Coordinates of C-alpha atoms (C1' of nucleotides) in Angstrom, one line a residue:
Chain M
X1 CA 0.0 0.0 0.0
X2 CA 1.2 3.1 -1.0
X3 CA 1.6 6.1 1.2
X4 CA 3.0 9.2 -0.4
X5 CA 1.4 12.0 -0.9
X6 CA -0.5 12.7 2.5
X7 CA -0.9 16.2 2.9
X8 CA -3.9 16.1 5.8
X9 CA -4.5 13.4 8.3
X10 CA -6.6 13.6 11.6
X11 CA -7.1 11.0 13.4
X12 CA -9.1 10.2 16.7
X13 CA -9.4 7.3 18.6
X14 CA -8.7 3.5 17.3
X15 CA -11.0 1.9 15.4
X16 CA -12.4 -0.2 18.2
X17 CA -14.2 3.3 19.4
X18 CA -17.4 4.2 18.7
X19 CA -16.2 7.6 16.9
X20 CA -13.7 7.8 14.5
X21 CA -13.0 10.8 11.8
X22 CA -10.1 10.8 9.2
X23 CA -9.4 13.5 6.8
X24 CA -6.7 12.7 4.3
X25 CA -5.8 14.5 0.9
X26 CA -3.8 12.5 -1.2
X27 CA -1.8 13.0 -4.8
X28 CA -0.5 9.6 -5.1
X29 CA -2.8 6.6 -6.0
X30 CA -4.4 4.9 -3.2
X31 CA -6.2 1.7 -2.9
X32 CA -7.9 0.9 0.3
X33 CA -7.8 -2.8 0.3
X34 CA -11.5 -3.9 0.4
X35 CA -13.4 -4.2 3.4
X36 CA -16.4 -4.4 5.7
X37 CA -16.7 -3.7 9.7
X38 CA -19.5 -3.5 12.3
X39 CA -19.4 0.6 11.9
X40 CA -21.2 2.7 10.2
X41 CA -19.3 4.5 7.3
X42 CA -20.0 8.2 5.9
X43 CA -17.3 8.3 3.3
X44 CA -17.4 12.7 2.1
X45 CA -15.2 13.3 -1.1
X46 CA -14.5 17.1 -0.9
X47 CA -12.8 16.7 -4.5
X48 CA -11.2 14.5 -6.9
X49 CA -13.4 11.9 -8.1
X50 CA -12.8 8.0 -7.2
X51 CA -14.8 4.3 -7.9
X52 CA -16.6 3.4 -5.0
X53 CA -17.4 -0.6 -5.1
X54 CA -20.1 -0.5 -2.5
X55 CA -22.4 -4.3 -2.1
X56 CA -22.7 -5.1 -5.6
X57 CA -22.0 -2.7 -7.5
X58 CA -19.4 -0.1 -8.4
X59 CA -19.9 4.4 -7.8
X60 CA -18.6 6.8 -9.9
X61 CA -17.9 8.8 -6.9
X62 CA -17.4 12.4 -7.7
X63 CA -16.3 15.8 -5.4
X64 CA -19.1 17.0 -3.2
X65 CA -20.9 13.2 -3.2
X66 CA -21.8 11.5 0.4
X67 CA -21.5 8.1 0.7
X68 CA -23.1 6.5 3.2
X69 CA -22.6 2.2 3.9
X70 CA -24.0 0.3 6.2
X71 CA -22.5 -1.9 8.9
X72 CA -21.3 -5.5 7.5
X73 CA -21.7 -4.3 3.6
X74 CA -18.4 -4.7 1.2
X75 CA -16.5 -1.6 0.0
X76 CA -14.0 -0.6 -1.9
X77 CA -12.5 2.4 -2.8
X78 CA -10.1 3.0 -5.7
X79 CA -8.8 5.3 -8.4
X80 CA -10.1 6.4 -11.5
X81 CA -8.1 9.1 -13.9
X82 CA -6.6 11.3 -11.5
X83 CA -5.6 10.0 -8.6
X84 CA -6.0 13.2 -6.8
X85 CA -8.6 13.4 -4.0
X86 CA -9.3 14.9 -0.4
X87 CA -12.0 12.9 1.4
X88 CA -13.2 12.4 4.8
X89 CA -14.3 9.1 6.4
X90 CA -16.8 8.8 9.7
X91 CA -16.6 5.9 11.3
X92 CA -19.2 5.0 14.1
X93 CA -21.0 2.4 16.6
X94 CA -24.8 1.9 16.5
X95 CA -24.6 2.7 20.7
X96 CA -22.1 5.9 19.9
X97 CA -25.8 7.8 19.3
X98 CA -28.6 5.5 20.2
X99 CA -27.1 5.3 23.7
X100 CA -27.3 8.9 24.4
X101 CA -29.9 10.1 21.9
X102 CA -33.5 9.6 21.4
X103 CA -35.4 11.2 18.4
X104 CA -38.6 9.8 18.3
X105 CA -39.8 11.1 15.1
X106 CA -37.2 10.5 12.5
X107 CA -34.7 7.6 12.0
X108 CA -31.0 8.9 11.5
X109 CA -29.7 5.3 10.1
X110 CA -32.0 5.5 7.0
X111 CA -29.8 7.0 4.8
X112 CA -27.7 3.7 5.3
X113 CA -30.7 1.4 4.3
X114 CA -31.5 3.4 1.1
X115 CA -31.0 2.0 -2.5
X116 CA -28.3 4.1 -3.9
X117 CA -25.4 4.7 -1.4
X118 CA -24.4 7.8 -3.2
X119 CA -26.0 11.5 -2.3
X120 CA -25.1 13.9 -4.6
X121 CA -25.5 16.7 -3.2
X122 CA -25.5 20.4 -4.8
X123 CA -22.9 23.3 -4.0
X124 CA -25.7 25.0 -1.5
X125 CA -25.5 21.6 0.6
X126 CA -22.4 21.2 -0.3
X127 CA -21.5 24.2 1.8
X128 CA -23.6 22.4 4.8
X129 CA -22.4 19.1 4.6
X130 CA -18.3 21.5 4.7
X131 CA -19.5 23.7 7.8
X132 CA -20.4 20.3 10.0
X133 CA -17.7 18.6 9.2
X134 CA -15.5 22.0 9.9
X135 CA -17.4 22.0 13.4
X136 CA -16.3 18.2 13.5
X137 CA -12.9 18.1 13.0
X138 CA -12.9 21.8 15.5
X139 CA -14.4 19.9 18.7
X140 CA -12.5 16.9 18.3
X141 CA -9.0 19.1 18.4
X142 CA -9.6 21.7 20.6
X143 CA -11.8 19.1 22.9
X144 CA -13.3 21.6 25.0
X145 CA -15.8 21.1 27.7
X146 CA -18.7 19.0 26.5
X147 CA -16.8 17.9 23.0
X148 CA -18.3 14.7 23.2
X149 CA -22.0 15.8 23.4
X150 CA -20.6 17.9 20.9
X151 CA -19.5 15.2 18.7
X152 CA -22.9 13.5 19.0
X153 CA -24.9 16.7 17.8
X154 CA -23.1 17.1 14.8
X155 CA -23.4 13.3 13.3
X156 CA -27.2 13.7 14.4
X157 CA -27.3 16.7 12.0
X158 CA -25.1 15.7 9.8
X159 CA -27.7 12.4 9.8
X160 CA -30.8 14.4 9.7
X161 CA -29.5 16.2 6.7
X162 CA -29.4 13.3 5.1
X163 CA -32.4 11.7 6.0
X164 CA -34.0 15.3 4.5
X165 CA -32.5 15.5 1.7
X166 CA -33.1 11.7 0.4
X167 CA -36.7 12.5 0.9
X168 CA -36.2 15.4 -1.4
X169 CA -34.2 13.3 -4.0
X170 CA -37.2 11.1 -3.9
X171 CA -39.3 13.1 -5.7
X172 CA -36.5 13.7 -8.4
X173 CA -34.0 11.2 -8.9
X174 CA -31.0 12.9 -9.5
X175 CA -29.3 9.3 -10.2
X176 CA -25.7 8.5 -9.8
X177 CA -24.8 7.0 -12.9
X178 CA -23.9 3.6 -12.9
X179 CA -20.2 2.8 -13.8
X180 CA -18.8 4.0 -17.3
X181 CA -16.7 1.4 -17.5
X182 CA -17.9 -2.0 -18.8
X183 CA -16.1 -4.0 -16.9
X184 CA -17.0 -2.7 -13.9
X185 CA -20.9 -3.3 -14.8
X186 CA -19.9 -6.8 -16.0
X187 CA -18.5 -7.6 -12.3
X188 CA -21.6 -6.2 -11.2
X189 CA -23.5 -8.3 -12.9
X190 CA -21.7 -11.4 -11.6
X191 CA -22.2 -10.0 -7.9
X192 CA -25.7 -9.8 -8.4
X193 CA -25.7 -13.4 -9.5
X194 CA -23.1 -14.7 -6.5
X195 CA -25.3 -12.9 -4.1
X196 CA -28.7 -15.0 -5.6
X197 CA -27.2 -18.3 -6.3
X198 CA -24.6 -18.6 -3.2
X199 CA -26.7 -21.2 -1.7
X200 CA -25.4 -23.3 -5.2
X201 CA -22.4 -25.2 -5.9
X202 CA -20.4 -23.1 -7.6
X203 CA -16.8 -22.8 -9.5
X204 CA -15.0 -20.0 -11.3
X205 CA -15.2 -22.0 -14.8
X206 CA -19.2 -22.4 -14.4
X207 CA -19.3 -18.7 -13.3
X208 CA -16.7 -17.5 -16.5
X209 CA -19.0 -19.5 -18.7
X210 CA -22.5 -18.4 -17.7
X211 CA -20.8 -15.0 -18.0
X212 CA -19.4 -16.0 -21.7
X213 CA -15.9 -14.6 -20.2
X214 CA -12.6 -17.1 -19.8
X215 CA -12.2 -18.0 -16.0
X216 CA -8.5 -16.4 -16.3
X217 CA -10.2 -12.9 -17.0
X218 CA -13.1 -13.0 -15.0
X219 CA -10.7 -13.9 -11.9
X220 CA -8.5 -10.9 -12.7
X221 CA -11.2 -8.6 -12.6
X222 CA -13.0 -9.4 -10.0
X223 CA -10.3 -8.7 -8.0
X224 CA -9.3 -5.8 -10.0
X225 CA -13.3 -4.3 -9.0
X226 CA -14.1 -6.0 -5.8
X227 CA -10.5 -6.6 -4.0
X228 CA -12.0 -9.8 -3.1
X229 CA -10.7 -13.0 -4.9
X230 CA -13.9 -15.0 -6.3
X231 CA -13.3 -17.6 -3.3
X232 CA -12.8 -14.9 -1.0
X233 CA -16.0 -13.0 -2.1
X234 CA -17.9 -16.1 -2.1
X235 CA -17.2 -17.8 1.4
X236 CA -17.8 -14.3 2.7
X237 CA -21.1 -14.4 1.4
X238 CA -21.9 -17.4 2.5
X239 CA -20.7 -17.0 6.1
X240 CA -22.2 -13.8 6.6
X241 CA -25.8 -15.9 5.5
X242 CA -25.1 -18.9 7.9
X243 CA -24.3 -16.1 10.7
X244 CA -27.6 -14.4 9.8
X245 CA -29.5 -18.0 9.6
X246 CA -27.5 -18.6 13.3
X247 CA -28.6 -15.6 14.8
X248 CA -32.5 -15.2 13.7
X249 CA -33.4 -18.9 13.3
X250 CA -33.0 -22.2 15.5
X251 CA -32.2 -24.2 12.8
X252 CA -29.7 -27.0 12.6
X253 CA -25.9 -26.2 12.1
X254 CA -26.1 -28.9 9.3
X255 CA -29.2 -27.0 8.0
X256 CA -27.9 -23.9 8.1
X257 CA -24.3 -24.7 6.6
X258 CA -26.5 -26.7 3.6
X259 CA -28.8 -23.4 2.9
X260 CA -25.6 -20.8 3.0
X261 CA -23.8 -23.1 0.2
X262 CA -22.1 -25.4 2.3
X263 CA -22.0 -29.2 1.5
X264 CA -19.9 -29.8 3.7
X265 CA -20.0 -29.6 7.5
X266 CA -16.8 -30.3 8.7
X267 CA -16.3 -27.9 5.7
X268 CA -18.2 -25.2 7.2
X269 CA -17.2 -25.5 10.7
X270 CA -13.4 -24.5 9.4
X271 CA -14.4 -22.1 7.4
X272 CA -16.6 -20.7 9.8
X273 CA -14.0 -20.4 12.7
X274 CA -11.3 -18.8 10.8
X275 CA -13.8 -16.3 9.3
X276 CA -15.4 -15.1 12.9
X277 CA -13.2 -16.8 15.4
X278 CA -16.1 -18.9 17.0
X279 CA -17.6 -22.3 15.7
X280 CA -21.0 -22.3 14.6
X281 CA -22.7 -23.5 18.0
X282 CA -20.4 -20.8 20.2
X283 CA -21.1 -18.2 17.7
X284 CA -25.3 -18.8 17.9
X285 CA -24.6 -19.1 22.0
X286 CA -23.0 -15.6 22.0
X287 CA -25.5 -13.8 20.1
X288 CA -23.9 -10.3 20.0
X289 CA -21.7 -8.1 17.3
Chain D
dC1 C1' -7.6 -5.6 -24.2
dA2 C1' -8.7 -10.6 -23.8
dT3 C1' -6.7 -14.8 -23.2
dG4 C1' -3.8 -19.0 -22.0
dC5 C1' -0.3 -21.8 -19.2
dT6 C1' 2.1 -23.0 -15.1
dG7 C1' 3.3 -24.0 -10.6
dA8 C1' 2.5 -22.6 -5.9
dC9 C1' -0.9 -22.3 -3.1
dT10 C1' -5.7 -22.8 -1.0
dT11 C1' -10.1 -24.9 -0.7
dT12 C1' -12.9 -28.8 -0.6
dG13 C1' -15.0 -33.4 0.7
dA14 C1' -14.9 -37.9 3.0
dA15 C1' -13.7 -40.5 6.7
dT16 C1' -12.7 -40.8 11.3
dT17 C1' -12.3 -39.7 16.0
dG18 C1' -13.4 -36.6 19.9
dT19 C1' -16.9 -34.0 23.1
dG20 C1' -21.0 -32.9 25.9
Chain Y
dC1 C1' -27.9 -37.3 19.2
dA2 C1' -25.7 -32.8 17.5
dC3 C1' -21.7 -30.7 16.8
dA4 C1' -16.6 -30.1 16.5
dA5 C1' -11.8 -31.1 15.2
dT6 C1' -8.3 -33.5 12.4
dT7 C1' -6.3 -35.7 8.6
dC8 C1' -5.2 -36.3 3.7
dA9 C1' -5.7 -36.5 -1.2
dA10 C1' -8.1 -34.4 -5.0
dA11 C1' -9.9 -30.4 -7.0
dG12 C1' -9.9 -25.7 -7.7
dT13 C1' -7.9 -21.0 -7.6
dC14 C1' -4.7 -17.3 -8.7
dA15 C1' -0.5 -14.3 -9.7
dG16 C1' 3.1 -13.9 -12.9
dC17 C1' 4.6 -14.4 -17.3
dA18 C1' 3.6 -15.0 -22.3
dT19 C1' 0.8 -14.3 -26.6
dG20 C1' -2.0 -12.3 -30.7

DNA sequence: CATGCTGACTTTGAATTGTG
DNA sequence: CACAATTCAAAGTCAGCATG
C-alpha cells in the first residue's frame, strides 16, 4: 500500500471506538484494500473523483458526493483518472448515538438502508455538509468542555440532513450514474448473480462461462473491482448468510451450513471459525456483534 | 484488451475420531 | 444425538509471465 502523498490526516481514537473521523488528501494513487466492519461509514469526497465498489455494485464517486454504507456491507474504494482526491471518512457504533440520543420522530440510520449509497449533493449543501464537518474536525481538536455531546450533535445533524435531503431526492431522482466502465458493470453483474445463487455449488469455470468470459479474465477482474478473490467473495457471502441464519433462526448447524452453500459440515465448521473466530454453535450461543 | 499456461498455493470433501 | 476437530488427497484458484 502506498503512502506518499498525505498532505492532511486527523485521526481520533482507534478503530475499536465508537467515533472515529479521518481526513486525508492524497496525490498519489491509493487503494484501500476492500473491506467491511460492524461501523457505520459516511465516506465525504471534498474533491477528486474515485470508484466506489459498494455491495454489488461499483460508484462513480465524484467531489461533493456523500457516501453512506451500512454496517457488514463490502466496500472498496479505488482510483479512477486522477488520482487526486481529499475525502473524509466517519466511522461509528450503532450505541455511539442510540445510547445517548432519542429522536422519536425520524430515524437517522436510513440514509444507510436506502438503495443508492451515493448522495449527490448540490454546492448549497455542499457548503452544509463542509461547515459540519468544519465543526467536527474543530471539537474533536480543541476538545473543549462538552466535546463529546458535541460530537454527537453534529453526526445527528449531519444524519438528519441526510435523512431530508433523500426525501427530497425522492421526488426527483437525481441518479448517480452507474459505472462507465464495462467492466465494472460486468462484475456487477456477476455480484448480483453470486449474491442470488450462493446457496449453489459453484466454481469460477461455471461462473466464466455463464458470464461468456474465460475463468483467467473474469478472476483478474474481480479482484481488480471488488478486491475480493472470487473464493474470498464467495465464502464471505456465505458465512455472513449462515451467521444471519444462526442468529434469527434455530435451525440446525447442518441446515444452516447446507442453505448458505455449504455441503460440507466439517467444511463449514473450518471455514466458519477462521472467518469469525467462533464455531457455529459458540457463535449462535454468544449472540452479539 | 482478452486470453492461455504454469506452478505454488488454497479450498474442498470424505472419513474418522473426539466431546458434551 | 448434535456438533466439532483432524487428517489427507483431490480439485480448484490465482499471480506472474507469455501471446495475438
Amino acid at each position: 500500500m502506498q503512502e506518499g502523498g498525505e498532505l492532511i490526516k486527523l485521526d481520533y481514537g482507534a478503530e475499536e471506538e465508537a467515533f472515529h473521523m479521518n481526513h486525508t488528501k492524497r496525490l498519489q494513487p491509493f487503494e484501500r484494500g476492500n473491506h467491511y466492519h460492524g461501523t457505520y461509514e459516511i465516506y465525504y469526497l471534498l474533491n477528486g473523483q474515485r470508484t466506489y465498489f459498494i455491495r454489488d455494485r461499483s460508484y462513480h464517486v465524484l467531489g461533493g458526493d456523500l457516501v453512506f454504507i451500512n454496517r457488514h456491507e463490502v466496500h472498496k474504494s479505488s482510483v479512477i483518472g486522477d488520482p487526486r482526491h481529499e475525502r473524509i471518512v466517519i466511522n461509528f457504533r450503532e450505541e455511539f448515538l442510540a445510547s445517548s440520543l432519542t429522536l422519536p420522530d425520524v430515524d437517522l440510520m436510513s440514509p444507510f438502508r436506502q438503495k443508492s449509497h451515493v448522495m449527490r449533493l448540490n454546492l448549497r449543501s455542499q457548503m452544509l455538509v463542509n461547515s459540519v464537518m468544519d465543526k467536527l474536525t474543530r471539537e474533536l481538536q480543541e476538545r473543549r468542555t462538552g466535546w463529546q455531546s458535541a460530537v454527537k450533535l453534529l453526526l445527528a445533524e449531519l444524519l438528519l440532513f441526510a435523512v431530508r435531503q433523500a426525501e427530497e431526492a425522492d421526488g426527483q431522482p437525481a441518479r448517480v450514474d452507474e459505472h462507465p466502465d464495462p467492466v465494472h458493470r460486468k462484475i456487477s453483474e456477476v455480484v448480483r448473480y453470486l449474491h442470488a445463487h450462493y446457496s449453489e455449488p459453484l466454481k469460477l469455470e461455471t461462473l466464466a462461462a455463464e458470464f461468456y468470459i474465460s475463468p483467467y479474465y473474469l478472476s483478474r477482474c474481480f479482484k481488480k473491482v471488488t478486491g475480493f478473490t472470487f473464493i474470498e467473495f464467495l465464502t464471505l457471502t456465505r458465512i455472513r448468510e449462515a451467521q444471519l441464519l444462526l442468529r434469527r433462526t434455530d435451525r440446525k448447524v447442518i441446515d444452516i451450513a447446507q442453505a448458505a452453500g455449504f455441503d460440507n459440515i466439517a467444511h463449514f465448521g473450518r471455514t466458519f471459525k477462521k472467518a469469525t473466530g467462533l464455531t457455529p454453535g459458540a457463535y449462535r450461543r454468544q449472540k452479539d456483534s
